[in-house]
Amino acid sequence: MTAAIIDRILEAEYFTQPAPVPPSLRTIRVGLAGCGVVGGSLVRLLDDCADTIASRHGVRIELSRILVRDVKRDRGLAISPTLFTNNWASFVDEEVDVVVEAIGGKDTAGTIAREALRRGRKFVTANKELIAADGSELAALARESDGSLDFGASVGGSAPVISLLRDLLGTTSPRSVRGILNGTSNYILTRIERGDSFAEALAEAQRKGFAELDPSRDLDGRDSAAKLAIIAWISFGISPSAFRIPRIGLNASIDLIVRDATRLGGRVRFLAECGSHPNHEIIASVEPVIVPSDNPFGRTELEDNRVEVDLGWAAPLAVSGPGAGGPPTATALLGDLLNSALPRNERGTSATLYSSVEDSRVHRWLLASASPLDSIGSAIQGPFVGAIKSSGGTRVIVESTRSAIIDAIQHLEQRGIEVAVARFSPGLDGATLP
Ligand code: HSE
């Protein structure tokens, strides 16, 4: 993109400000268990998005209590230190509407889940290990106590895998679900493809907050298997703790296979798969797979996750996006938090946040016509980047606003001249005619 175009985009008054916050806001009180990478990101997100949440949903989210191991540690967060407690018993007694769990592991997290659900609270978690081990029991507790259990953030990070499956399965069952479910291992494989060593890539994944506290869970496939068990539970109704998933993990020698795969036109991806077979039997696996490099899994890079749901249609349904790290996981948690606390008809209906305006930016367009250049050139505003006249007609590249292009098309149509138009997407907008 040329500097001139960038300047014009920056000058354009394209984005508008959020609407004012409505005066009467309902308060949703939240207890947050854990304030590490994900919990800390959620605290920042709540602060950053407070006005948007108020305008869009008519609610204010109030952090009532935060359970941490070390109450004295400086987490660099703009919240009162008095919110922190290290006493889980007083934490679960706190009168809140929603408990969000971002501790990880099964022990303390499991205790908090049970205590919260017994008290009829809404419980929201990103904890795949807990849900894979005790999801059926916790779901039953939620049903008995009138609480609720949401775990959309436990699989796929920001990629909405669980909501896709839940929404879908009202009508049909998948033949299979397969995906890259672990951001850390995908990050490592991609970095090895780009020339890093296994150890360097793992250290970077840890530094970026993608890896588990014990990264062997990422590498040996336990993390992917826990997520796959949750997927199979939602998809096939098989209790996650009863699901058998054979695993083949990654180790430092995987760089040899990555190099061989590259020579063969492939890429190594750590795939988790489960599928139905006759007689209601499900088979599953978590293992490195060599896929074609131009296949969607091959093109899934760094910490991204991708999940494909095969329904026997022409193509699978797919979701993808950053699958690990604080902000993506916190965003998924916040979505679950709002979904659990707000009745469906109150979500996103409070105010109009944005107004619709015309795009005043200049883009680069390719116009093609069977008519001669002279007959179409006069209709077009904006600088010509290039034009070709040939016996087959005319091709023109022009920099212009969309409205000017639409005017030109209409003007030419009125004169009986047909012109085909396409905009160059970012990345190709430096294109010129040969
Ligand atoms: N360690 C996990 C991963 C975090 O890398 O995918 C997100 O669940």
Coordinates of C-alpha atoms and ligand atoms in Angstrom, one line a residue:
M1 CA 0.0 0.0 0.0
T2 CA 1.4 3.4 -0.9
A3 CA 2.1 6.0 1.8
A4 CA -0.4 8.3 0.2
I5 CA -3.2 5.7 0.6
I6 CA -2.2 5.0 4.2
D7 CA -2.4 8.8 4.9
R8 CA -5.8 9.0 3.4
I9 CA -7.0 6.1 5.4
L10 CA -5.7 7.7 8.6
E11 CA -7.3 11.0 7.8
A12 CA -10.7 9.4 7.0
E13 CA -13.3 9.8 9.7
Y14 CA -14.2 6.2 9.5
F15 CA -14.5 5.1 13.0
T16 CA -17.1 6.6 15.4
Q17 CA -17.2 6.8 19.2
P18 CA -19.2 4.5 21.4
A19 CA -22.7 5.9 22.4
P20 CA -23.0 7.3 25.9
V21 CA -23.4 4.8 28.7
P22 CA -27.1 4.3 29.7
P23 CA -27.8 5.9 33.2
S24 CA -29.3 2.9 35.0
L25 CA -27.0 -0.2 34.9
R26 CA -27.6 -3.5 36.5
T27 CA -24.6 -4.7 38.4
I28 CA -23.2 -8.3 37.9
R29 CA -21.0 -9.2 40.8
V30 CA -18.1 -11.5 39.9
G31 CA -15.7 -13.6 42.0
L32 CA -12.5 -14.4 40.1
A33 CA -10.4 -17.4 41.1
G34 CA -6.9 -17.0 39.8
C35 CA -5.1 -13.9 38.6
G36 CA -2.3 -15.2 36.4
V37 CA -2.0 -14.9 32.6
V38 CA -5.7 -15.5 31.9
G39 CA -7.2 -14.0 35.1
G40 CA -5.0 -10.9 34.8
S41 CA -6.0 -10.5 31.2
L42 CA -9.7 -10.7 32.2
V43 CA -9.2 -8.0 34.9
R44 CA -7.6 -5.7 32.2
L45 CA -10.3 -6.6 29.7
L46 CA -13.1 -5.7 32.2
D47 CA -11.5 -2.4 32.7
D48 CA -10.9 -1.7 29.0
C49 CA -14.4 -2.8 28.0
A50 CA -16.5 -1.4 30.9
D51 CA -18.1 1.4 28.7
T52 CA -18.7 -0.9 25.8
I53 CA -20.3 -3.6 28.0
A54 CA -22.5 -0.9 29.7
S55 CA -23.6 0.5 26.4
R56 CA -24.1 -2.8 24.6
H57 CA -25.7 -4.9 27.4
G58 CA -26.9 -2.3 30.0
V59 CA -24.8 -3.9 32.8
R60 CA -21.7 -3.1 34.9
I61 CA -19.5 -5.9 35.9
E62 CA -18.1 -5.6 39.4
L63 CA -15.2 -7.7 40.6
S64 CA -16.1 -8.5 44.1
R65 CA -13.3 -10.7 45.2
I66 CA -10.2 -12.3 43.6
L67 CA -8.7 -15.5 44.9
V68 CA -4.9 -15.7 44.6
R69 CA -2.1 -17.6 46.3
D70 CA 0.0 -14.6 47.1
V71 CA -2.1 -11.5 48.0
K72 CA 1.0 -9.3 48.2
R73 CA 2.3 -9.8 44.7
D74 CA 2.2 -6.8 42.5
R75 CA 0.3 -7.8 39.3
G76 CA 0.5 -4.4 37.7
L77 CA -3.3 -4.2 37.7
A78 CA -5.4 -1.0 38.3
I79 CA -7.5 -2.6 41.0
S80 CA -7.7 -2.2 44.8
P81 CA -5.4 -4.6 46.7
T82 CA -8.3 -5.2 49.1
L83 CA -10.0 -7.3 46.5
F84 CA -7.4 -10.1 46.8
T85 CA -7.9 -13.0 49.2
N86 CA -6.0 -16.2 49.6
N87 CA -8.8 -17.8 51.6
W88 CA -10.8 -20.0 49.3
A89 CA -13.5 -20.7 51.9
S90 CA -14.3 -17.0 52.3
F91 CA -14.0 -16.6 48.5
V92 CA -16.8 -19.1 47.9
D93 CA -19.0 -17.5 50.6
E94 CA -18.8 -14.2 48.9
E95 CA -22.3 -13.1 47.5
V96 CA -21.6 -13.0 43.8
D97 CA -23.7 -13.7 40.7
V98 CA -20.9 -15.4 38.7
V99 CA -17.7 -17.3 39.7
V100 CA -15.0 -17.2 37.0
E101 CA -12.3 -19.8 37.5
A102 CA -8.9 -19.2 35.9
I103 CA -6.6 -21.2 38.3
G104 CA -6.2 -24.4 36.3
G105 CA -5.6 -27.9 37.6
K106 CA -8.3 -30.1 39.2
D107 CA -7.9 -29.7 43.0
T108 CA -8.6 -26.2 44.2
A109 CA -10.4 -25.4 41.0
G110 CA -12.6 -28.5 41.5
T111 CA -13.4 -27.5 45.1
I112 CA -14.4 -24.0 44.0
A113 CA -16.5 -25.3 41.2
R114 CA -18.5 -27.6 43.5
E115 CA -18.9 -25.0 46.2
A116 CA -20.0 -22.4 43.8
L117 CA -22.5 -24.7 42.0
R118 CA -23.9 -26.0 45.3
R119 CA -24.7 -22.4 46.2
G120 CA -26.6 -22.0 42.9
R121 CA -24.0 -19.7 41.4
K122 CA -23.1 -19.4 37.7
F123 CA -19.7 -21.0 37.2
V124 CA -17.6 -20.1 34.2
T125 CA -14.2 -21.7 33.5
A126 CA -11.4 -22.0 31.0
N127 CA -10.2 -25.2 32.8
K128 CA -10.1 -28.1 30.3
E129 CA -8.4 -30.4 32.8
L130 CA -11.2 -30.0 35.3
I131 CA -14.0 -30.3 32.7
A132 CA -12.4 -33.3 31.0
A133 CA -12.2 -35.0 34.4
D134 CA -15.3 -33.9 36.2
G135 CA -17.5 -32.2 33.6
S136 CA -20.4 -34.7 33.9
E137 CA -20.6 -34.4 37.6
L138 CA -20.3 -30.6 37.6
A139 CA -23.0 -30.3 34.9
A140 CA -25.3 -32.5 37.1
L141 CA -24.6 -30.3 40.1
A142 CA -25.5 -27.2 38.1
R143 CA -28.8 -28.8 37.0
E144 CA -29.7 -29.8 40.6
S145 CA -28.8 -26.4 42.2
D146 CA -30.2 -24.1 39.5
G147 CA -26.6 -22.8 38.9
S148 CA -25.0 -23.0 35.6
L149 CA -21.8 -24.3 34.1
D150 CA -20.1 -22.6 31.1
F151 CA -16.7 -23.8 29.7
G152 CA -16.5 -22.4 26.2
A153 CA -13.1 -20.9 26.9
S154 CA -11.7 -24.3 27.8
V155 CA -11.4 -25.4 24.1
G156 CA -10.0 -23.4 21.2
G157 CA -9.1 -20.2 23.1
S158 CA -10.8 -17.5 21.2
A159 CA -12.1 -19.9 18.5
P160 CA -15.7 -20.6 19.5
V161 CA -15.5 -24.4 19.2
I162 CA -18.0 -25.3 22.0
S163 CA -20.6 -22.8 21.0
L164 CA -20.4 -24.0 17.4
L165 CA -20.9 -27.6 18.4
R166 CA -23.7 -26.7 20.9
D167 CA -25.6 -24.6 18.4
L168 CA -25.1 -27.2 15.7
L169 CA -26.1 -30.3 17.5
G170 CA -29.7 -29.2 18.1
T171 CA -30.2 -30.6 14.6
T172 CA -27.5 -33.0 13.7
S173 CA -24.5 -35.0 14.8
P174 CA -21.0 -34.8 13.4
R175 CA -19.3 -37.7 11.7
S176 CA -16.0 -36.5 13.0
V177 CA -14.3 -33.5 14.7
R178 CA -10.6 -32.8 14.2
G179 CA -8.4 -30.0 15.0
I180 CA -5.3 -28.3 16.3
L181 CA -6.3 -27.8 19.9
N182 CA -3.0 -26.8 21.5
G183 CA -1.5 -23.4 20.8
T184 CA 1.9 -24.1 22.3
S185 CA 2.7 -27.2 20.2
N186 CA 1.5 -25.4 17.0
Y187 CA 3.7 -22.4 18.0
I188 CA 6.7 -24.7 18.4
L189 CA 6.1 -26.6 15.1
T190 CA 5.8 -23.3 13.2
R191 CA 8.9 -21.8 14.8
I192 CA 10.9 -24.9 14.0
E193 CA 9.7 -24.6 10.3
R194 CA 11.1 -21.0 10.4
G195 CA 14.5 -22.2 11.7
D196 CA 14.3 -22.1 15.5
S197 CA 15.3 -25.0 17.7
F198 CA 12.7 -26.9 19.7
A199 CA 14.1 -25.5 23.0
E200 CA 14.1 -21.9 21.7
A201 CA 10.5 -22.3 20.5
L202 CA 9.3 -23.8 23.7
A203 CA 11.0 -21.1 25.8
E204 CA 9.3 -18.4 23.7
A205 CA 5.9 -20.1 24.0
Q206 CA 6.3 -20.1 27.8
R207 CA 7.4 -16.5 27.8
K208 CA 4.3 -15.5 25.8
G209 CA 2.0 -17.2 28.3
F210 CA 0.8 -20.0 25.9
A211 CA 2.2 -23.0 27.7
E212 CA 0.8 -24.8 30.7
L213 CA 2.5 -24.4 34.1
D214 CA 3.8 -27.9 33.4
P215 CA 4.5 -27.7 29.6
S216 CA 4.8 -31.5 29.3
R217 CA 1.0 -31.3 29.2
D218 CA 1.2 -29.4 26.0
L219 CA 3.9 -31.6 24.5
D220 CA 2.7 -35.1 25.4
G221 CA -0.9 -34.4 24.2
R222 CA -2.6 -34.4 27.6
D223 CA -3.8 -30.8 27.0
S224 CA -5.2 -31.6 23.5
A225 CA -6.7 -34.9 24.8
A226 CA -8.6 -33.0 27.6
K227 CA -10.0 -30.6 25.0
L228 CA -10.9 -33.5 22.7
A229 CA -12.7 -35.3 25.5
I230 CA -14.8 -32.2 26.0
I231 CA -15.5 -32.0 22.3
A232 CA -16.5 -35.7 22.2
W233 CA -18.8 -35.1 25.3
I234 CA -20.6 -32.3 23.5
S235 CA -20.7 -34.0 20.1
F236 CA -21.4 -37.6 21.0
G237 CA -22.6 -37.6 24.6
I238 CA -19.7 -39.7 25.8
S239 CA -18.6 -38.9 29.4
P240 CA -15.2 -37.1 29.1
S241 CA -13.7 -39.1 31.9
A242 CA -14.7 -42.4 30.2
F243 CA -13.2 -41.4 26.9
R244 CA -10.0 -43.3 25.8
I245 CA -7.6 -41.2 23.7
P246 CA -4.3 -42.8 22.6
R247 CA -1.6 -40.1 22.4
I248 CA 1.7 -39.8 20.6
G249 CA 3.5 -36.7 21.8
L250 CA 6.2 -34.2 20.6
N251 CA 9.8 -34.2 21.7
A252 CA 12.9 -32.4 20.6
S253 CA 13.6 -34.8 17.8
I254 CA 10.4 -33.6 16.0
D255 CA 12.6 -31.1 14.2
L256 CA 13.9 -34.0 12.0
I257 CA 10.3 -34.9 11.0
V258 CA 9.5 -31.2 10.4
R259 CA 12.4 -31.0 8.0
D260 CA 11.5 -34.2 6.2
A261 CA 7.9 -33.1 6.0
T262 CA 9.0 -29.8 4.4
R263 CA 11.0 -31.7 1.7
L264 CA 7.8 -33.8 1.0
G265 CA 5.6 -30.7 0.6
G266 CA 4.0 -31.1 4.0
R267 CA 3.9 -29.7 7.5
V268 CA 3.7 -31.4 10.8
R269 CA 0.6 -30.5 12.8
F270 CA -0.4 -31.9 16.2
L271 CA -3.9 -33.1 15.4
A272 CA -6.6 -34.3 17.8
E273 CA -9.4 -36.3 16.1
C274 CA -12.6 -38.2 17.1
G275 CA -15.1 -39.8 14.9
S276 CA -18.1 -42.0 15.0
H277 CA -18.1 -45.5 13.6
P278 CA -20.9 -48.0 13.3
N279 CA -22.6 -49.2 16.5
H280 CA -22.2 -45.9 18.2
E281 CA -18.5 -46.4 18.7
I282 CA -16.1 -43.5 18.8
I283 CA -12.4 -43.6 17.9
A284 CA -10.0 -40.9 18.9
S285 CA -6.4 -39.9 18.6
V286 CA -3.9 -37.2 19.4
E287 CA -0.7 -37.3 17.4
P288 CA 1.6 -35.5 15.0
V289 CA 0.3 -35.7 11.5
I290 CA 2.0 -34.6 8.2
V291 CA -0.5 -32.6 6.3
P292 CA -0.1 -30.9 2.9
S293 CA 1.4 -27.4 3.5
D294 CA -1.4 -25.7 1.6
N295 CA -4.2 -27.5 3.5
P296 CA -6.0 -25.4 6.1
F297 CA -4.3 -27.2 9.0
G298 CA -1.0 -26.7 7.3
R299 CA -1.7 -23.0 7.0
T300 CA -2.7 -22.8 10.7
E301 CA 0.4 -21.2 12.2
L302 CA 1.9 -20.1 15.6
E303 CA -0.6 -20.2 18.5
D304 CA -3.7 -20.5 16.3
N305 CA -6.1 -23.4 16.8
R306 CA -8.4 -24.7 14.1
V307 CA -11.3 -27.2 14.4
E308 CA -13.2 -28.8 11.6
V309 CA -16.6 -30.5 12.1
D310 CA -17.5 -33.0 9.4
L311 CA -21.2 -33.3 8.9
G312 CA -21.0 -35.2 5.6
W313 CA -21.6 -32.0 3.7
A314 CA -19.6 -30.6 0.8
A315 CA -17.1 -29.1 3.2
P316 CA -16.6 -29.2 7.0
L317 CA -17.7 -26.4 9.3
A318 CA -14.5 -24.8 10.6
V319 CA -13.5 -22.3 13.3
S320 CA -10.0 -20.9 13.9
G321 CA -8.2 -18.3 15.8
P322 CA -5.7 -17.7 18.6
G323 CA -5.9 -20.7 20.8
A324 CA -3.7 -19.7 23.7
G325 CA -2.6 -16.7 25.6
G326 CA -4.2 -14.2 28.0
P327 CA -6.3 -11.8 25.9
P328 CA -7.9 -14.5 23.6
T329 CA -8.8 -16.8 26.5
A330 CA -10.0 -13.9 28.6
T331 CA -12.2 -12.7 25.8
A332 CA -13.8 -16.1 25.5
L333 CA -14.3 -16.2 29.3
L334 CA -15.9 -12.8 29.2
G335 CA -18.3 -13.9 26.5
D336 CA -19.3 -16.9 28.7
L337 CA -19.6 -14.7 31.7
L338 CA -22.0 -12.4 29.9
N339 CA -23.9 -15.3 28.4
S340 CA -24.4 -16.9 31.7
A341 CA -25.4 -13.7 33.6
L342 CA -27.7 -12.2 31.0
P343 CA -31.0 -13.5 29.7
R344 CA -30.7 -14.1 26.0
N345 CA -33.0 -11.2 25.1
E346 CA -30.9 -8.8 27.1
R347 CA -27.7 -9.5 25.3
G348 CA -26.4 -6.8 23.0
T349 CA -29.7 -5.0 22.7
S350 CA -29.1 -1.9 24.9
A351 CA -27.8 0.7 22.6
T352 CA -26.4 1.4 19.1
L353 CA -22.7 1.6 19.5
Y354 CA -21.7 2.6 16.0
S355 CA -23.3 4.6 13.3
S356 CA -23.2 3.6 9.6
V357 CA -21.0 5.9 7.5
E358 CA -19.7 5.8 4.0
D359 CA -16.2 4.5 3.5
S360 CA -14.2 7.5 2.4
R361 CA -11.0 5.6 2.0
V362 CA -9.2 5.3 -1.3
H363 CA -8.7 1.7 -2.6
R364 CA -7.0 0.2 -5.6
W365 CA -9.4 -1.3 -8.2
L366 CA -9.1 -3.4 -11.4
L367 CA -11.7 -2.6 -14.1
A368 CA -12.1 -4.7 -17.2
S369 CA -14.3 -4.1 -20.2
A370 CA -14.6 -5.3 -23.7
S371 CA -15.0 -1.7 -24.7
P372 CA -12.1 0.6 -25.7
L373 CA -10.2 2.6 -23.1
D374 CA -11.4 5.9 -24.5
S375 CA -15.0 5.0 -23.8
I376 CA -14.5 4.1 -20.2
G377 CA -11.7 6.4 -19.1
S378 CA -13.8 9.5 -19.1
A379 CA -16.2 7.9 -16.5
I380 CA -13.5 7.2 -13.9
Q381 CA -12.2 9.6 -11.3
G382 CA -8.9 9.1 -9.5
P383 CA -5.4 8.5 -10.7
F384 CA -4.8 5.7 -13.2
V385 CA -2.1 3.4 -12.0
G386 CA -2.0 1.6 -15.3
A387 CA -4.1 0.8 -18.3
I388 CA -3.8 -1.8 -21.1
K389 CA -5.6 -1.5 -24.5
S390 CA -5.8 -4.6 -26.5
S391 CA -8.0 -6.1 -29.2
G392 CA -9.7 -8.0 -26.3
G393 CA -10.8 -4.8 -24.6
T394 CA -9.4 -2.7 -21.8
R395 CA -8.0 -3.3 -18.3
V396 CA -7.5 -0.3 -16.0
I397 CA -6.1 -0.1 -12.5
V398 CA -7.3 3.0 -10.6
E399 CA -7.1 4.4 -7.1
S400 CA -10.4 5.7 -6.1
T401 CA -13.1 5.7 -3.4
R402 CA -15.8 3.1 -3.6
S403 CA -18.6 5.6 -4.2
A404 CA -16.7 7.0 -7.2
I405 CA -16.3 3.5 -8.6
I406 CA -20.0 2.8 -8.1
D407 CA -20.8 6.1 -9.8
A408 CA -18.5 5.2 -12.7
I409 CA -20.1 1.7 -13.1
Q410 CA -23.6 3.2 -13.2
H411 CA -22.6 5.9 -15.6
L412 CA -21.1 3.4 -18.0
E413 CA -24.1 1.0 -17.7
Q414 CA -26.3 3.9 -18.7
R415 CA -24.2 4.3 -21.8
G416 CA -24.6 0.6 -22.5
I417 CA -21.0 -0.2 -21.5
E418 CA -20.4 -3.2 -19.3
V419 CA -17.5 -3.1 -16.9
A420 CA -16.4 -5.8 -14.4
V421 CA -14.7 -4.4 -11.2
A422 CA -12.8 -6.0 -8.4
R423 CA -11.0 -4.4 -5.4
F424 CA -7.4 -5.4 -4.6
S425 CA -7.2 -6.8 -1.1
P426 CA -4.5 -5.6 1.3
G427 CA -1.3 -7.4 0.3
L428 CA -2.1 -7.1 -3.4
D429 CA -2.8 -3.4 -3.4
G430 CA 0.6 -2.6 -4.8
A431 CA -0.3 -4.5 -8.0
T432 CA 0.3 -3.0 -11.4
L433 CA -0.5 -4.3 -14.9
P434 CA 2.2 -6.1 -16.7
Ligands
HSE1 N1 -1.4 -24.4 27.0 C1 -2.6 -24.3 26.2 C2 -2.3 -24.2 24.8 C3 -3.4 -23.0 26.7 O1 -1.2 -24.0 24.4 O2 -3.2 -24.4 23.9 C4 -4.7 -22.9 26.1 O3 -5.6 -23.9 26.5

